[in-house]
XYZ file of C-alpha atoms in Angstrom:
206
model
C 65.976 -68.719 62.968
C 67.541 -68.567 66.408
C 69.028 -65.319 67.779
C 72.694 -66.319 67.238
C 72.055 -67.021 63.551
C 70.041 -63.822 63.249
C 73.076 -61.959 64.582
C 75.262 -63.708 61.995
C 72.829 -62.682 59.249
C 72.782 -59.061 60.399
C 76.579 -59.008 60.723
C 77.065 -60.389 57.208
C 74.534 -57.896 55.855
C 76.260 -54.978 57.565
C 79.655 -56.189 56.317
C 78.320 -56.438 52.762
C 76.872 -52.928 52.863
C 80.076 -51.499 54.337
C 82.238 -53.258 51.752
C 80.044 -51.955 48.939
C 80.252 -48.389 50.250
C 84.043 -48.718 50.386
C 84.221 -49.858 46.766
C 84.068 -53.620 47.146
C 86.892 -56.134 46.753
C 87.728 -59.105 44.488
C 84.982 -61.649 44.996
C 82.596 -59.142 46.562
C 79.830 -60.157 44.127
C 79.695 -63.546 45.839
C 80.198 -62.218 49.371
C 77.179 -59.965 48.803
C 75.010 -63.073 48.428
C 76.172 -64.825 51.623
C 73.406 -63.420 53.870
C 70.819 -64.764 51.427
C 72.553 -68.140 51.258
C 72.352 -68.273 55.051
C 68.594 -67.677 54.874
C 68.317 -70.319 52.158
C 70.062 -72.836 54.420
C 67.468 -72.357 57.152
C 64.529 -72.322 54.756
C 65.813 -75.553 53.172
C 65.295 -77.307 56.494
C 61.583 -76.419 56.626
C 59.223 -78.868 54.978
C 57.177 -77.423 52.117
C 59.446 -74.409 51.666
C 60.786 -75.162 48.181
C 59.216 -72.161 46.433
C 60.630 -69.747 49.015
C 63.993 -71.511 48.786
C 64.016 -71.091 44.999
C 63.073 -67.442 45.392
C 66.038 -66.904 47.706
C 68.446 -68.740 45.416
C 67.388 -66.825 42.319
C 67.586 -63.600 44.314
C 71.130 -64.420 45.391
C 72.033 -65.159 41.763
C 70.592 -61.759 40.878
C 72.831 -60.233 43.555
C 75.879 -61.772 41.936
C 74.875 -60.728 38.417
C 74.211 -57.106 39.385
C 77.617 -56.874 41.055
C 79.602 -58.335 38.152
C 80.883 -56.023 35.453
C 79.657 -57.326 32.117
C 77.589 -55.824 29.324
C 74.203 -57.296 30.220
C 74.644 -57.524 33.996
C 71.623 -55.332 34.732
C 69.306 -57.258 32.407
C 70.530 -60.635 33.686
C 70.193 -59.508 37.298
C 66.724 -58.145 36.585
C 65.669 -61.441 34.992
C 66.989 -63.507 37.903
C 65.213 -61.359 40.467
C 62.044 -61.506 38.367
C 62.128 -65.314 38.487
C 62.740 -65.152 42.238
C 59.689 -62.924 42.656
C 57.642 -65.372 40.593
C 58.530 -68.163 43.024
C 57.529 -65.978 45.978
C 54.302 -65.012 44.221
C 53.529 -68.662 43.485
C 54.007 -69.555 47.153
C 51.689 -66.749 48.237
C 48.948 -67.329 45.659
C 48.896 -71.091 46.202
C 47.677 -70.305 49.727
C 45.292 -67.531 48.681
C 42.542 -66.472 51.064
C 40.594 -63.362 50.166
C 39.864 -60.934 52.988
C 37.941 -57.734 52.322
C 39.640 -55.953 55.200
C 43.007 -56.248 53.466
C 41.991 -54.651 50.158
C 43.502 -51.286 51.059
C 46.815 -52.961 51.880
C 46.792 -54.481 48.398
C 45.747 -51.263 46.661
C 48.437 -48.986 48.124
C 51.502 -50.756 46.649
C 49.695 -51.205 43.319
C 49.121 -47.448 43.087
C 52.729 -46.798 44.098
C 54.012 -49.257 41.501
C 51.964 -47.767 38.681
C 53.005 -44.285 39.751
C 56.680 -45.200 39.655
C 56.283 -46.845 36.240
C 54.703 -43.663 34.872
C 57.503 -41.501 36.271
C 60.193 -43.834 34.912
C 58.630 -44.299 31.472
C 60.276 -41.365 29.643
C 63.737 -42.549 30.740
C 63.474 -46.289 30.120
C 64.198 -46.541 26.392
C 64.978 -50.154 25.471
C 64.500 -51.181 29.097
C 60.784 -50.303 29.033
C 59.392 -53.798 28.466
C 61.681 -55.580 30.979
C 60.972 -52.933 33.612
C 57.199 -53.067 33.065
C 57.286 -56.866 33.344
C 59.309 -56.563 36.518
C 56.883 -54.055 38.036
C 53.938 -56.323 37.206
C 55.728 -59.295 38.758
C 56.651 -57.623 42.014
C 53.139 -56.192 42.358
C 51.763 -59.707 41.881
C 54.055 -60.828 44.687
C 53.091 -57.984 47.019
C 49.354 -58.457 46.466
C 49.816 -62.197 46.988
C 51.475 -61.532 50.336
C 48.384 -59.580 51.424
C 46.000 -62.459 50.784
C 48.215 -65.391 51.695
C 46.586 -67.443 54.417
C 48.340 -67.020 57.734
C 50.145 -64.174 59.520
C 50.086 -60.992 57.450
C 52.809 -58.656 58.551
C 56.155 -60.434 58.078
C 55.382 -61.390 54.469
C 53.612 -58.149 53.609
C 56.274 -55.970 55.201
C 59.022 -57.978 53.517
C 57.344 -57.737 50.125
C 56.771 -53.987 50.441
C 60.336 -53.351 51.592
C 61.572 -55.480 48.682
C 59.506 -53.297 46.354
C 61.070 -50.222 47.971
C 64.575 -51.605 47.435
C 63.862 -52.370 43.781
C 62.326 -48.923 43.324
C 65.504 -47.331 44.662
C 67.534 -49.321 42.131
C 65.292 -48.041 39.336
C 65.439 -44.434 40.514
C 69.215 -44.627 40.903
C 69.662 -46.095 37.418
C 67.088 -44.190 35.379
C 66.265 -40.914 37.156
C 69.093 -39.604 39.320
C 72.012 -40.800 41.419
C 70.960 -41.428 45.009
C 73.612 -40.401 47.572
C 74.938 -43.495 49.348
C 72.696 -45.607 47.119
C 74.187 -48.914 48.292
C 73.290 -48.081 51.892
C 69.617 -47.529 51.113
C 69.264 -50.275 48.500
C 71.034 -53.057 50.396
C 69.836 -51.697 53.735
C 66.276 -52.387 52.614
C 66.989 -55.482 50.505
C 68.479 -57.659 53.246
C 65.671 -56.987 55.773
C 63.118 -57.655 53.015
C 64.537 -61.100 52.305
C 64.775 -61.811 56.034
C 61.131 -60.883 56.657
C 59.901 -62.996 53.743
C 61.964 -65.997 54.857
C 60.899 -65.695 58.505
C 57.265 -65.133 57.577
C 57.226 -68.162 55.311
C 58.962 -70.378 57.867
C 56.522 -69.300 60.574
C 53.567 -70.186 58.350
C 55.020 -73.530 57.223
C 56.064 -74.611 60.713
C 52.567 -74.143 62.172
């Protein structure tokens, strides 16, 4: 992605976060997804990027679902993001290359994920199974990013920041209200998607 388009992405992301903090507007649910659609456009042009493209598209659909006001919006959004993570995980694991030196990088997010699941458990109620499945899926994605052949840091950093963003959503929903939650959740979500997209494009364009 060239610098001018990166600036457009960052501007759209900042506008989305600001609009959300101000209460949104009619059609905001779709505006929120525009930065991800921009990434999807660039990924679409890279040969062999279909799994990452599908991950972005399902993630953007999850954005829309979470921002719409209907009874099952959280569950639908969760399911869409879960499918998106599965596409990312598939891309990473299809290019698996084990490296002993990266084991610690894989272990840390796994411990964090299990720890969060334990803390959340008493508050989950009927959401327990979907949340546990989601945690398992995102951990599969993060570990896959560690051992994917090619440059480590863009994909790993993006996956970990994505996990952070999702963790903030869970804490905000099930444990306590986070002040300025949209700032922290979206402020980590957009960079996470950007890092994953850029990391994947760099690997595929080699």
